């Protein structure tokens, strides 16, 4: 059994039915899929949950698919992000050639699930991404992402699924400050409208449950006008 998490795939398709069909196909192969409908949502999700491959429809709103790929690759962790462009039959694949040598592919509609998955796997082989460990650590905190268990020192801490996901975000990048909007994007998705006060409630619950007898300081620190980070 692998000690790594499955590949992360970002799907950018504005048509809800097509988006759902694409994501359901990929998820059947045990890949971790983030689904978004437009360029704004795609950039926000990619910032907090960087994908290993991006699948971008030529029909997206906000900017062209090629512009979307260029913007994604401006994110520090995604400079060599493999991209699959989904185009219509009357479109030329040459219009989707990127200027650099980073791997990308073009698939014309209609296509089969096997064609899509073969292309995804080929890009993963070429790009050789580093997949996330199933167990992540920060200081005396250990999180098992496959069993959803959390330990502080030798003591297991029982977090709810939402608190677990929020803590995972912080432990993955312990030096980063996350806004409430970024936390919402990571936990619920870029298309969800969650009250910012809800985030505060969950963060306070994590602070209470994760409090160590040896350390009374808060695990998660509030950064005024910015958000939260690990202390």
Coordinates of C-alpha atoms in Angstrom, one line a residue:
X1 CA 0.0 0.0 0.0
X2 CA 1.3 3.4 -1.0
X3 CA 2.2 5.9 1.8
X4 CA 1.3 8.8 -0.6
X5 CA -2.1 10.4 -1.3
X6 CA -3.6 10.0 -4.8
X7 CA -2.9 12.6 -7.5
X8 CA -4.8 15.9 -7.4
X9 CA -6.7 16.9 -10.5
X10 CA -8.2 20.3 -11.1
X11 CA -11.2 20.3 -13.5
X12 CA -12.3 23.7 -14.9
X13 CA -15.6 23.4 -16.9
X14 CA -18.5 25.9 -16.6
X15 CA -21.2 23.5 -17.7
X16 CA -22.4 21.7 -14.5
X17 CA -23.4 18.5 -16.2
X18 CA -20.2 18.2 -18.1
X19 CA -18.2 19.1 -15.0
X20 CA -19.9 16.4 -13.0
X21 CA -19.4 13.8 -15.7
X22 CA -15.7 14.6 -16.0
X23 CA -15.1 14.6 -12.2
X24 CA -17.2 11.4 -11.7
X25 CA -15.1 9.6 -14.3
X26 CA -11.8 10.6 -12.8
X27 CA -12.9 9.9 -9.2
X28 CA -13.7 6.3 -10.2
X29 CA -10.0 5.8 -10.6
X30 CA -9.4 7.0 -7.0
X31 CA -8.0 10.4 -8.0
X32 CA -8.6 13.5 -5.8
X33 CA -10.6 15.9 -7.9
X34 CA -11.3 19.7 -7.4
X35 CA -14.2 20.9 -9.6
X36 CA -14.6 24.5 -10.5
X37 CA -16.7 26.4 -13.1
X38 CA -14.6 29.5 -14.0
X39 CA -11.2 31.0 -14.0
X40 CA -11.6 32.9 -10.7
X41 CA -12.6 29.8 -8.8
X42 CA -9.8 27.8 -10.4
X43 CA -7.1 30.3 -9.3
X44 CA -8.4 30.4 -5.8
X45 CA -8.5 26.7 -5.4
X46 CA -5.1 26.2 -7.0
X47 CA -3.6 28.6 -4.4
X48 CA -4.7 26.6 -1.4
X49 CA -4.8 23.1 -3.0
X50 CA -2.2 22.9 -5.8
X51 CA -3.2 20.2 -8.4
X52 CA -0.9 17.7 -10.1
X53 CA -2.8 18.1 -13.4
X54 CA -5.2 20.7 -14.6
X55 CA -8.0 19.9 -17.1
X56 CA -9.3 23.1 -18.7
X57 CA -12.3 23.4 -21.0
X58 CA -12.1 25.8 -23.9
X59 CA -15.6 26.9 -23.0
X60 CA -14.8 28.4 -19.6
X61 CA -15.9 31.9 -18.7
X62 CA -13.6 34.8 -17.5
X63 CA -10.6 34.2 -19.7
X64 CA -9.5 31.8 -22.4
X65 CA -8.3 28.3 -21.5
X66 CA -4.8 29.2 -22.6
X67 CA -4.7 32.3 -20.5
X68 CA -6.0 30.2 -17.6
X69 CA -3.1 27.8 -18.0
X70 CA -0.6 30.7 -18.0
X71 CA -2.1 32.2 -14.9
X72 CA -2.1 28.8 -13.0
X73 CA 1.6 28.4 -13.8
X74 CA 2.4 31.8 -12.3
X75 CA 1.6 30.2 -8.9
X76 CA 4.9 29.2 -7.2
X77 CA 4.1 25.5 -6.8
X78 CA 2.6 25.2 -10.3
X79 CA 5.4 26.5 -12.6
X80 CA 5.5 23.1 -14.3
X81 CA 1.9 22.2 -14.0
X82 CA 0.8 19.7 -16.7
X83 CA -2.4 20.9 -18.5
X84 CA -5.0 19.1 -20.6
X85 CA -7.1 21.3 -22.9
X86 CA -10.6 20.0 -23.8
X87 CA -11.6 21.6 -27.1
X88 CA -14.4 21.3 -29.6
X89 CA -14.0 19.6 -33.0
X90 CA -14.1 22.9 -34.9
X91 CA -11.1 24.3 -32.9
X92 CA -7.5 23.9 -33.9
X93 CA -5.2 22.2 -31.4
X94 CA -2.4 24.6 -32.6
X95 CA -4.2 27.4 -30.8
X96 CA -3.6 25.7 -27.5
X97 CA 0.1 25.1 -27.8
X98 CA 2.0 26.7 -24.9
X99 CA 5.2 28.6 -25.5
X100 CA 7.3 26.6 -23.0
X101 CA 8.4 23.0 -22.9
X102 CA 6.2 22.1 -20.0
X103 CA 4.0 19.1 -20.8
X104 CA 0.4 19.8 -22.1
X105 CA -2.1 17.9 -24.2
X106 CA -5.2 18.7 -26.2
X107 CA -8.2 16.4 -26.4
X108 CA -11.0 17.0 -28.9
X109 CA -14.7 16.4 -28.0
X110 CA -16.2 13.8 -28.0
X111 CA -13.7 11.6 -26.2
X112 CA -13.9 8.4 -24.2
X113 CA -13.2 8.0 -20.4
X114 CA -10.3 5.7 -21.4
X115 CA -8.7 8.5 -23.6
X116 CA -9.0 11.0 -20.8
X117 CA -7.5 8.7 -18.2
X118 CA -4.7 7.6 -20.5
X119 CA -3.7 11.2 -21.1
X120 CA -3.8 12.1 -17.4
X121 CA -1.6 9.1 -16.5
X122 CA 0.8 9.9 -19.3
X123 CA 1.2 13.5 -18.1
X124 CA 1.8 12.3 -14.5
X125 CA 4.5 10.0 -15.8
X126 CA 6.2 12.8 -17.7
X127 CA 6.0 15.4 -15.0
X128 CA 6.9 13.1 -12.1
X129 CA 5.1 15.1 -9.4
X130 CA 5.8 14.6 -5.7
X131 CA 2.6 13.3 -4.1
X132 CA 1.7 14.3 -0.6
X133 CA 2.4 11.9 2.3
X134 CA -0.5 10.3 4.0
X135 CA 1.0 11.3 7.3
X136 CA 1.9 14.9 7.8
X137 CA 3.6 16.5 10.9
X138 CA 4.2 19.8 12.5
X139 CA 6.0 20.2 15.8
X140 CA 4.3 17.6 18.0
X141 CA 1.2 17.3 15.8
X142 CA 0.8 14.3 13.6
X143 CA -2.1 13.9 11.2
X144 CA -2.9 10.6 9.4
X145 CA -4.9 11.7 6.3
X146 CA -5.9 8.2 5.3
X147 CA -7.5 7.3 8.7
X148 CA -8.5 10.9 9.7
X149 CA -6.7 10.6 13.1
X150 CA -4.9 13.4 14.8
X151 CA -2.3 13.2 17.6
X152 CA -0.7 15.9 19.7
X153 CA 2.3 14.2 21.3
X154 CA 1.1 10.7 22.2
X155 CA -2.5 11.8 22.8
X156 CA -5.1 11.3 20.1
X157 CA -7.4 14.3 19.5
X158 CA -10.9 13.7 18.1
X159 CA -11.7 16.4 15.6
X160 CA -14.8 16.6 13.4
X161 CA -14.4 16.4 9.6
X162 CA -14.5 20.2 9.2
X163 CA -12.0 20.9 11.9
X164 CA -9.7 18.1 10.5
X165 CA -9.7 19.6 7.1
X166 CA -8.9 23.1 8.4
X167 CA -6.1 21.8 10.6
X168 CA -4.8 19.9 7.6
X169 CA -4.5 23.1 5.6
X170 CA -2.4 24.7 8.3
X171 CA -0.1 21.7 8.9
X172 CA 0.6 21.3 5.2
X173 CA 2.0 24.8 5.0
X174 CA 2.8 25.8 8.6
X175 CA 4.3 29.2 7.7
X176 CA 1.4 30.4 5.6
X177 CA -1.3 32.8 6.6
X178 CA -4.8 31.9 5.3
X179 CA -7.7 34.2 4.9
X180 CA -11.2 33.0 5.9
X181 CA -12.1 33.0 2.2
X182 CA -9.1 30.7 1.4
X183 CA -10.2 28.3 4.2
X184 CA -13.7 28.2 2.8
X185 CA -12.3 27.4 -0.7
X186 CA -10.2 24.6 0.7
X187 CA -12.8 23.0 2.9
X188 CA -16.1 23.6 1.1
X189 CA -15.1 24.6 -2.4
X190 CA -14.8 27.9 -4.3
X191 CA -18.5 28.1 -5.2
X192 CA -19.7 27.9 -1.6
X193 CA -20.9 30.9 0.4
X194 CA -20.1 30.3 4.0
X195 CA -20.3 32.9 6.7
X196 CA -16.8 34.0 7.9
X197 CA -18.1 33.7 11.5
X198 CA -18.4 29.9 10.8
X199 CA -14.7 29.8 10.3
X200 CA -14.0 31.5 13.6
X201 CA -16.2 29.0 15.4
X202 CA -14.3 26.0 13.9
X203 CA -10.9 27.6 14.5
X204 CA -11.8 28.2 18.2
X205 CA -13.0 24.6 18.5
X206 CA -9.6 23.3 17.1
X207 CA -7.8 25.6 19.6
X208 CA -9.8 24.1 22.5
X209 CA -9.5 20.4 21.4
X210 CA -5.8 20.7 20.5
X211 CA -4.7 22.5 23.7
X212 CA -1.7 20.9 25.2
X213 CA -1.2 20.6 29.0
X214 CA 2.4 21.6 28.5
X215 CA 1.7 24.7 26.4
X216 CA -1.1 27.1 27.1
X217 CA -0.4 29.2 24.0
X218 CA -2.9 29.1 21.1
X219 CA -2.0 26.6 18.4
X220 CA -3.7 28.8 15.7
X221 CA -2.8 32.5 15.8
X222 CA -5.1 35.2 14.5
X223 CA -3.4 37.6 12.1
X224 CA -5.4 40.9 12.3
X225 CA -7.0 41.8 8.9
X226 CA -5.4 38.8 7.3
X227 CA -6.6 35.5 8.7
X228 CA -5.0 32.7 10.6
X229 CA -1.7 30.8 10.8
X230 CA -0.1 28.1 13.0
X231 CA 1.6 29.5 16.0

